[in-house]
Amino acid sequence: MRKILLVGLITMLSLGLISSFAYAKVTGRCDKCHTMHNSQNNAPMAKDDAGNNSTTPYGHLTRASCTGCHAGLIAGSGAPNIFGTPGTDMTAGGTFKATVVDAAAGDYHKVHNVRDISWTREEVELLNATPGAESGGYAEPAGAAQLTCAGTLGCHGDHTQAGSDAGIRGFHHGWKQGYRYLQFYDGAASTAIQGKGSSNWELGGATSTNHNVYYATSGINDTARDSISALCSLCHGDFHGDTDVHNGSTWIRHPTENLLSAATGWNMALVTVDYENNPFGFNGAEYTSATTTTAYTTTGARVTCVSCHRAHGTPYNDILRWDYATMSAGGGGTTGCLGCHHLQR
Ligand code: HEC
Ligand code: HEC
Ligand code: HEC
Ligand code: HEC
Ligand code: HEC
């Protein structure tokens, strides 16, 4: 009897270990990232932010700004670089690199134009309205003029705190939670976004052995707000999360959280598993059993906002993963729209 109990306990423990996961947090010597007085020999300390030696210290006494650390300026800090180049060192979120997101016809419609970065041609090119903003509930930024990395008017961190610095506080040391430091906020309570992240943020491109596993809810009527699409719906809420999302039999926007299944006419064997061009979201068992280093299948596959978009910026219009203009019915191809919609190939 005792043995059975013990075996049961061990099984439960190991299942717990396999299915639970921790959100990312920083490690290493404090002085690598922090300065206590920002002063040495009575002079402002050399900071690691591209030679920025201003006497003004950064929030949380860090040695570089939010975009400074994330441009790789603190050598060896292990911070993901958000200014990467597609095909070489870009990560899953995409890139804010000006020469990539502003390379073509001189517009910034390929990126979230956050305030923490200065944009050169912004007067004429910013989208100073938030597409799909809903009225009531959470107050989203009034377009690019107000959009920040973190905080009340940003994507990352705690939305009850104003500004990027206050908003991100507590996430790097792991006492505030969320996949990629993301939380949903409904105006009253915060919900950590779920997901399993590649440990190097899909550096250089997602593969079957190194990929994120996005979290989707159990369907369009699920009231949980812990999916990656729920995060996007925080600001683009009229596309998602409201009762007006799906009007009878007519889709009013491309659905998310929906299951690709044989029951709704999909031949699952023909749907392409392509981690880079049409990644899926998963709910429940499929998600808890998936790791970031083993291949997933189309079983339980759902659509998310990031099945088509990236979060930061890309070389393509509307922050898409690919050039929409290259997708043609009957035109062949198995990526992007056609990766899923095999009947249109
Ligand atoms: C904190 C609010 C906020 C969140 C969260 C947010 N966005 Fe946005 N988004 C904006 C604002 C503001 C704009 C318009 C300004 C701009 O383009 O920078 C925008 C613009 C866009 C555009 C149009 C870009 C263009 O210029 O044509 C796309 C596409 C987009 N967002 C997708 C997403 C996706 C996908 C997510 C989730 C991964 C997301 N957004 C999450 C605020 C947000
Ligand atoms: C690899 C970089 C890095 C290292 C190493 C690091 N920190 Fe931080 N720390 C940060 C960043 C970034 C922030 C600000 C954003 C945040 O709070 O998430 C921060 C914020 C803080 C804060 C304010 C927010 C909070 O979590 O309470 C304290 C206190 C802090 N660090 C103390 C320390 C101490 C003490 C050490 C060494 C034992 C240390 N840090 C090592 C990067 C680092
Ligand atoms: C002092 C340097 C430093 C500063 C300042 C800093 N970060 Fe980080 N950040 C890091 C490091 C190091 C990591 C990698 C943590 C790890 O090992 O997973 C990280 C990781 C992250 C991640 C990925 C979390 C994950 O799940 O993997 C996000 C998102 C992030 N930071 C956002 C921000 C934002 C937003 C700001 C500014 C408001 C900021 N950081 C400021 C050093 C910094
Ligand atoms: C099936 C692919 C796909 C999915 C899934 C998808 N989008 Fe889009 N999105 C597009 C395309 C393509 C465009 C370009 C404009 C168009 O064709 O409507 C676009 C445009 C946008 C725009 C810009 C609209 C404007 O007015 O400029 C925003 C914002 C946006 N998407 C947000 C989202 C959010 C938030 C989600 C998840 C709730 C989402 N998208 C899911 C493909 C997708
Ligand atoms: C990750 C897989 C995936 C990708 C990528 C994708 N779709 Fe979809 N699409 C779906 C699912 C699932 C549905 C919901 C229909 C269903 O339940 O069968 C859907 C529905 C649609 C519908 C409505 C169909 C109907 O029955 O009314 C259209 C139109 C559509 N998609 C076009 C596109 C286009 C265009 C693209 C590329 C910009 C695209 N999709 C990319 C999975 C995907």
XYZ file of C-alpha atoms and ligand atoms in Angstrom:
560
model
C 0.000 0.000 0.000
C 2.750 2.386 1.024
C 4.668 1.510 -2.116
C 1.655 2.300 -4.300
C 1.207 5.607 -2.527
C 4.891 6.367 -2.954
C 4.844 5.488 -6.652
C 1.727 7.646 -7.020
C 3.410 10.509 -5.243
C 6.550 10.245 -7.357
C 4.458 10.097 -10.545
C 2.497 13.166 -9.468
C 5.687 14.996 -8.594
C 7.380 14.200 -11.879
C 4.254 15.062 -13.882
C 4.199 18.328 -11.963
C 7.807 18.939 -12.884
C 7.199 18.173 -16.542
C 4.078 20.294 -16.893
C 5.067 23.267 -14.750
C 7.402 25.932 -16.036
C 8.987 29.106 -14.744
C 8.929 32.461 -16.425
C 12.329 33.832 -17.459
C 14.398 35.750 -14.936
C 17.842 37.345 -14.902
C 20.889 35.905 -13.129
C 24.397 37.190 -12.380
C 26.301 39.794 -10.400
C 24.312 42.875 -9.462
C 27.025 45.258 -10.695
C 26.746 43.895 -14.226
C 23.336 45.523 -14.576
C 23.008 48.014 -11.702
C 24.891 51.068 -10.431
C 24.143 52.204 -6.909
C 25.204 55.874 -7.011
C 25.916 56.316 -10.710
C 29.093 57.985 -9.472
C 32.736 57.017 -9.268
C 35.472 59.401 -8.020
C 32.781 62.053 -7.908
C 31.996 61.774 -11.636
C 29.035 60.172 -13.383
C 29.769 56.553 -14.098
C 30.393 55.362 -17.644
C 27.179 53.689 -18.620
C 26.750 50.910 -21.077
C 24.178 52.702 -23.187
C 26.014 53.617 -26.410
C 28.322 56.086 -24.684
C 25.407 57.896 -23.079
C 27.151 59.482 -20.116
C 24.409 61.768 -18.937
C 24.260 62.377 -15.213
C 20.677 61.160 -15.134
C 20.529 57.579 -13.923
C 18.138 55.095 -15.430
C 15.096 53.729 -13.673
C 15.792 50.941 -11.168
C 19.470 52.051 -11.136
C 20.242 50.000 -14.226
C 23.377 50.663 -16.287
C 21.493 50.978 -19.544
C 17.991 51.868 -20.663
C 15.334 49.377 -21.628
C 16.222 49.669 -25.324
C 19.948 49.889 -24.437
C 20.106 46.506 -22.710
C 17.919 45.039 -25.413
C 20.287 46.287 -28.125
C 22.944 44.070 -26.575
C 24.902 46.958 -25.012
C 25.595 45.301 -21.651
C 27.926 42.631 -22.942
C 27.097 39.193 -21.685
C 23.900 40.254 -19.880
C 21.986 37.750 -21.972
C 19.267 40.223 -22.917
C 17.429 39.432 -26.151
C 18.290 41.907 -28.926
C 15.191 43.598 -30.314
C 17.032 45.208 -33.246
C 17.976 42.024 -35.096
C 18.074 41.354 -38.836
C 15.605 38.868 -40.389
C 17.230 35.589 -41.363
C 20.295 36.133 -39.171
C 19.822 37.331 -35.610
C 16.154 38.321 -35.461
C 14.041 36.841 -32.656
C 10.404 35.707 -32.470
C 9.004 39.160 -31.659
C 10.459 40.564 -34.873
C 12.626 43.693 -34.954
C 12.563 47.443 -34.366
C 15.592 47.971 -36.627
C 14.871 51.099 -38.707
C 16.577 49.838 -41.865
C 14.318 46.787 -41.837
C 10.954 48.285 -40.886
C 11.481 51.464 -42.904
C 13.429 50.079 -45.827
C 10.867 50.164 -48.588
C 8.673 53.127 -49.404
C 9.461 55.159 -46.332
C 6.650 54.208 -44.024
C 6.595 52.833 -40.538
C 3.539 50.618 -41.000
C 5.679 47.557 -40.487
C 6.291 48.145 -36.781
C 4.790 49.184 -33.450
C 6.274 52.694 -33.224
C 7.004 52.708 -29.485
C 8.005 56.003 -27.840
C 11.082 54.518 -26.171
C 12.751 54.530 -29.617
C 13.171 57.693 -31.705
C 11.887 57.429 -35.251
C 13.268 59.736 -37.915
C 10.382 60.380 -40.286
C 7.655 60.140 -37.726
C 5.731 63.387 -38.251
C 4.187 62.165 -41.479
C 4.302 58.444 -41.070
C 3.013 57.447 -37.688
C -0.332 55.766 -37.330
C -1.809 58.131 -34.788
C -4.843 56.023 -34.147
C -5.101 52.554 -32.661
C -6.790 50.214 -35.165
C -9.579 48.263 -33.529
C -9.531 50.219 -30.275
C -12.654 49.574 -28.248
C -14.552 52.084 -26.202
C -14.726 51.555 -22.449
C -12.742 49.090 -20.347
C -8.989 49.464 -20.609
C -7.893 52.877 -21.969
C -5.566 52.071 -24.887
C -2.975 54.521 -26.223
C -4.198 57.135 -28.694
C -2.039 55.747 -31.490
C 1.730 55.675 -31.793
C 2.184 59.048 -30.057
C 1.523 57.355 -26.721
C 2.690 53.777 -27.203
C 5.451 52.634 -24.789
C 7.337 49.336 -24.265
C 5.714 48.647 -20.904
C 3.178 49.999 -18.425
C -0.303 51.503 -18.807
C 0.091 52.431 -22.464
C 2.485 49.631 -23.396
C 2.481 45.920 -24.204
C 4.849 44.497 -21.548
C 4.616 44.508 -17.787
C 1.998 45.718 -15.359
C -0.659 47.937 -16.964
C -1.610 49.542 -13.656
C 1.770 51.324 -13.575
C 2.442 54.410 -15.724
C 5.422 54.333 -18.093
C 7.943 51.694 -19.181
C 10.152 51.829 -16.066
C 7.397 51.486 -13.496
C 5.543 49.027 -15.705
C 8.380 46.510 -16.001
C 9.349 46.583 -12.299
C 9.527 43.112 -10.778
C 9.419 41.081 -13.994
C 13.177 40.659 -14.571
C 13.643 39.191 -11.111
C 10.640 36.964 -11.558
C 8.290 38.052 -8.793
C 5.755 39.354 -11.295
C 4.660 36.890 -13.922
C 3.716 36.490 -17.531
C 4.952 34.850 -20.707
C 7.552 37.328 -22.084
C 6.557 39.647 -19.204
C 3.073 40.092 -20.681
C -0.182 40.573 -18.787
C -3.774 41.250 -19.786
C -5.587 43.977 -17.837
C -9.341 44.496 -17.908
C -9.349 47.766 -15.973
C -9.654 45.936 -12.630
C -7.452 42.834 -12.499
C -4.251 41.697 -14.213
C -3.907 38.226 -15.775
C -0.543 36.711 -16.712
C -0.387 35.647 -20.364
C 0.564 31.971 -20.698
C 2.964 30.371 -23.128
C 6.189 28.460 -23.376
C 9.147 30.383 -24.671
C 12.189 29.230 -26.612
C 15.162 29.922 -24.330
C 16.943 32.023 -26.982
C 13.704 33.607 -28.259
C 13.954 31.662 -31.557
C 17.193 33.485 -32.382
C 17.813 33.272 -36.137
C 14.477 31.593 -36.868
C 12.130 28.999 -35.379
C 12.762 25.313 -36.021
C 11.181 22.028 -34.928
C 13.722 21.804 -32.103
C 13.665 25.459 -31.018
C 10.348 27.270 -31.039
C 7.834 29.063 -28.848
C 4.560 27.368 -27.991
C 1.828 30.021 -28.006
C -1.160 29.690 -25.731
C -4.696 29.879 -27.112
C -7.976 29.712 -25.194
C -10.456 26.879 -25.715
C -12.425 28.777 -28.340
C -13.913 32.061 -29.338
C -16.451 32.077 -26.483
C -13.917 31.298 -23.751
C -13.892 34.172 -21.246
C -10.286 33.556 -20.104
C -7.892 36.308 -21.130
C -4.567 34.506 -20.786
C -3.807 33.821 -24.455
C -1.358 35.666 -26.693
C -4.309 36.936 -28.765
C -5.903 38.319 -25.586
C -2.753 40.420 -25.104
C -3.187 41.923 -28.589
C -6.884 42.445 -27.903
C -5.953 44.687 -24.987
C -5.502 47.502 -27.521
C -7.098 45.995 -30.625
C -10.121 44.804 -28.673
C -12.784 45.273 -31.278
C -11.205 42.408 -33.190
C -11.286 40.072 -30.215
C -12.611 39.521 -26.750
C -15.950 41.205 -27.285
C -19.345 39.762 -28.048
C -19.281 41.515 -31.422
C -16.342 39.432 -32.629
C -18.378 36.798 -34.420
C -21.682 37.872 -35.878
C -23.799 34.819 -36.778
C -22.283 32.929 -39.690
C -20.405 35.902 -41.083
C -16.835 36.405 -39.907
C -16.114 40.078 -39.261
C -12.366 39.509 -38.892
C -10.070 36.528 -39.260
C -10.910 34.255 -36.309
C -8.392 33.447 -33.581
C -8.516 30.671 -30.940
C -10.342 28.500 -33.537
C -9.376 24.855 -33.834
C -8.182 23.476 -37.143
C -9.938 20.127 -37.225
C -11.268 17.462 -39.551
C -14.741 18.197 -38.168
C -14.708 21.648 -39.780
C -13.386 20.375 -43.102
C -9.623 20.512 -42.681
C -7.478 17.656 -43.949
C -5.048 17.814 -41.059
C -2.381 15.874 -42.955
C -2.209 18.703 -45.500
C -1.851 21.529 -42.974
C 1.816 22.602 -42.861
C 3.650 22.615 -39.541
C 5.807 25.703 -40.148
C 7.124 27.282 -36.939
C 8.332 30.376 -38.758
C 5.471 31.232 -41.120
C 2.220 30.002 -39.566
C 2.845 28.944 -35.954
C -0.145 27.575 -34.014
C -1.498 28.223 -30.547
C -2.568 25.391 -28.226
C -4.961 25.047 -25.311
C -5.037 22.540 -22.449
C -3.346 19.178 -22.814
C -1.602 19.842 -26.111
C -0.046 22.893 -24.566
C 0.944 21.414 -21.211
C 2.628 18.443 -22.843
C 4.444 20.423 -25.524
C 8.016 21.519 -24.893
C 9.917 24.195 -26.750
C 12.522 21.746 -28.029
C 10.380 18.944 -29.449
C 8.279 19.121 -32.588
C 4.540 19.701 -32.218
C 1.918 18.383 -34.598
C -1.339 19.789 -35.974
C -3.309 18.044 -33.210
C -5.044 20.774 -31.222
C -3.674 23.510 -33.478
C -5.424 26.883 -33.164
C -5.035 30.284 -34.840
C -3.570 33.208 -32.889
C -2.834 36.816 -33.866
C 0.837 35.873 -34.084
C 0.081 33.023 -36.516
C 0.113 35.818 -39.117
C 1.675 38.826 -37.351
C 4.797 39.374 -35.296
C 4.672 41.653 -32.260
C 7.468 44.203 -32.858
C 8.196 44.798 -36.547
C 8.931 42.946 -39.810
C 9.945 43.887 -43.377
C 6.276 43.438 -44.382
C 3.192 45.667 -44.221
C 0.913 45.312 -41.211
C 3.712 43.636 -39.225
C 2.930 40.372 -41.036
C 5.281 37.381 -41.047
C 5.290 37.371 -44.849
C 4.297 39.534 -47.814
C 0.511 39.135 -48.104
C 0.746 40.197 -51.772
C 2.539 36.941 -52.595
C -0.325 34.711 -51.417
C -2.540 33.609 -54.337
C -5.301 31.020 -54.496
C -4.203 28.300 -56.892
C -0.750 29.851 -56.932
C 0.888 26.993 -55.105
C 2.920 27.343 -51.968
C 2.510 25.965 -48.492
C 3.386 28.894 -46.245
C 1.461 31.714 -44.575
C -2.258 31.647 -45.475
C -1.658 28.548 -47.606
C 0.192 26.794 -44.809
C -3.184 26.364 -43.125
C -5.706 26.848 -45.947
C -4.724 23.798 -48.039
C -8.072 23.861 -49.902
C -7.057 27.179 -51.493
C -3.681 25.945 -52.794
C -0.611 48.619 -25.644
C -1.420 48.625 -26.826
C -1.160 47.651 -27.932
C -1.042 46.274 -27.847
C -1.097 45.401 -26.596
C -0.877 45.804 -29.206
N -0.906 46.857 -30.084
Fe -0.845 46.773 -32.107
N -0.935 48.800 -32.236
C -1.048 49.655 -31.156
C -1.023 51.038 -31.624
C -1.098 52.266 -30.729
C -0.921 50.968 -33.030
C -0.856 52.141 -34.015
C 0.471 52.831 -33.965
C 1.604 52.094 -34.584
O 1.453 51.542 -35.689
O 2.660 52.061 -33.946
C -0.859 49.550 -33.381
C -0.766 49.069 -34.671
C -0.810 47.729 -35.009
C -0.791 47.219 -36.357
C -0.803 48.053 -37.610
C 0.553 48.543 -37.953
C 0.502 49.588 -39.034
O 1.208 50.616 -38.873
O -0.228 49.398 -40.023
C -0.804 45.855 -36.276
C -0.792 44.870 -37.418
C -0.818 45.507 -34.873
N -0.833 46.677 -34.126
C -0.841 44.209 -34.396
C -0.743 43.867 -33.051
C -0.560 42.515 -32.572
C -0.470 41.282 -33.431
C -0.510 42.580 -31.211
C -0.257 41.452 -30.240
C 0.986 40.705 -30.436
C -0.668 43.986 -30.845
N -0.788 44.728 -31.983
C -0.697 44.462 -29.544
C -1.168 49.285 -29.838
C -1.080 48.007 -29.344
C 21.204 40.797 -15.987
C 20.822 42.045 -15.402
C 20.509 42.146 -13.926
C 21.190 41.614 -12.867
C 22.394 40.716 -12.905
C 20.524 42.082 -11.674
N 19.463 42.862 -12.004
Fe 18.205 43.831 -10.701
N 17.111 44.501 -12.285
C 17.445 44.329 -13.604
C 16.493 45.050 -14.425
C 16.465 45.083 -15.935
C 15.602 45.679 -13.542
C 14.467 46.643 -13.856
C 13.248 45.984 -14.420
C 12.516 45.019 -13.526
O 12.359 45.244 -12.302
O 12.054 44.018 -14.068
C 16.016 45.309 -12.195
C 15.349 45.698 -11.042
C 15.807 45.479 -9.769
C 15.133 45.910 -8.588
C 13.819 46.678 -8.526
C 12.666 45.753 -8.917
C 12.512 44.542 -8.028
O 12.594 43.415 -8.546
O 12.314 44.678 -6.810
C 15.888 45.512 -7.535
C 15.597 45.717 -6.070
C 17.045 44.813 -8.080
N 16.948 44.803 -9.446
C 18.071 44.295 -7.339
C 19.092 43.479 -7.846
C 20.095 42.842 -7.037
C 20.186 42.969 -5.534
C 20.886 42.133 -7.890
C 22.058 41.205 -7.555
C 21.770 40.221 -6.519
C 20.393 42.342 -9.219
N 19.302 43.166 -9.146
C 20.942 41.795 -10.374
C 18.487 43.613 -14.118
C 19.407 42.923 -13.374
C 19.940 46.150 -17.251
C 19.545 45.552 -18.508
C 18.075 45.446 -18.832
C 17.139 46.462 -18.851
C 17.327 47.916 -18.466
C 15.925 45.861 -19.346
N 16.093 44.520 -19.595
Fe 14.700 43.222 -20.267
N 16.002 41.671 -20.092
C 17.318 41.794 -19.680
C 17.912 40.463 -19.637
C 19.335 40.144 -19.223
C 16.907 39.553 -20.047
C 17.019 38.028 -20.207
C 16.436 37.306 -19.059
C 16.630 35.814 -19.272
O 17.741 35.345 -19.045
O 15.697 35.153 -19.681
C 15.734 40.343 -20.326
C 14.536 39.807 -20.777
C 13.441 40.558 -21.149
C 12.257 40.023 -21.761
C 12.019 38.559 -22.156
C 11.424 37.777 -21.046
C 11.293 36.306 -21.415
O 10.226 35.714 -21.157
O 12.205 35.718 -21.950
C 11.404 41.067 -21.962
C 10.034 41.014 -22.580
C 12.066 42.263 -21.477
N 13.287 41.919 -20.991
C 11.518 43.526 -21.528
C 12.139 44.677 -21.038
C 11.539 45.999 -21.045
C 10.173 46.320 -21.615
C 12.436 46.841 -20.473
C 12.336 48.336 -20.229
C 11.099 48.865 -19.713
C 13.608 46.065 -20.124
N 13.375 44.750 -20.487
C 14.745 46.563 -19.533
C 17.985 42.968 -19.373
C 17.396 44.227 -19.282
C -4.997 35.029 -40.805
C -3.991 35.978 -40.596
C -4.257 37.034 -39.544
C -4.612 36.843 -38.238
C -4.866 35.541 -37.512
C -4.711 38.163 -37.663
N -4.418 39.124 -38.592
Fe -4.311 41.121 -38.307
N -4.007 41.421 -40.297
C -3.835 40.417 -41.215
C -3.694 40.996 -42.534
C -3.482 40.221 -43.824
C -3.793 42.399 -42.364
C -3.729 43.460 -43.483
C -5.016 44.164 -43.701
C -6.149 43.253 -44.098
O -6.028 42.464 -45.051
O -7.183 43.327 -43.410
C -3.997 42.631 -40.944
C -4.125 43.863 -40.345
C -4.156 44.087 -38.972
C -4.147 45.400 -38.339
C -4.078 46.744 -39.022
C -5.434 47.228 -39.358
C -5.426 48.650 -39.867
O -6.467 49.300 -39.704
O -4.383 49.096 -40.396
C -4.194 45.180 -36.994
C -4.204 46.225 -35.907
C -4.257 43.749 -36.792
N -4.213 43.119 -38.014
C -4.325 43.145 -35.570
C -4.600 41.791 -35.369
C -4.947 41.214 -34.096
C -5.014 41.973 -32.788
C -5.173 39.890 -34.309
C -5.621 38.840 -33.323
C -6.849 39.133 -32.593
C -4.959 39.641 -35.728
N -4.615 40.832 -36.326
C -5.053 38.398 -36.341
C -3.782 39.057 -40.962
C -4.135 38.465 -39.760
C -2.774 29.172 -38.436
C -3.686 28.739 -39.503
C -4.304 29.787 -40.385
C -3.649 30.749 -41.126
C -2.146 31.034 -41.180
C -4.650 31.438 -41.866
N -5.888 30.937 -41.572
Fe -7.654 31.604 -42.324
N -8.678 30.369 -41.063
C -8.103 29.485 -40.191
C -9.164 28.891 -39.374
C -8.980 27.835 -38.286
C -10.369 29.491 -39.789
C -11.769 29.267 -39.213
C -12.612 28.491 -40.129
C -12.943 27.155 -39.595
O -13.267 27.054 -38.410
O -12.884 26.216 -40.366
C -10.032 30.390 -40.869
C -10.958 31.142 -41.570
C -10.674 31.927 -42.669
C -11.654 32.572 -43.492
C -13.172 32.480 -43.312
C -13.619 31.169 -43.854
C -15.088 30.878 -43.642
O -15.397 29.700 -43.561
O -15.897 31.805 -43.587
C -10.946 33.236 -44.483
C -11.521 34.057 -45.622
C -9.560 33.031 -44.243
N -9.415 32.233 -43.135
C -8.518 33.549 -45.002
C -7.184 33.531 -44.642
C -6.141 34.318 -45.280
C -6.337 35.234 -46.467
C -4.999 34.042 -44.619
C -3.632 34.704 -44.809
C -3.639 36.157 -44.707
C -5.304 33.061 -43.587
N -6.648 32.801 -43.621
C -4.375 32.485 -42.758
C -6.750 29.189 -40.091
C -5.725 29.929 -40.657
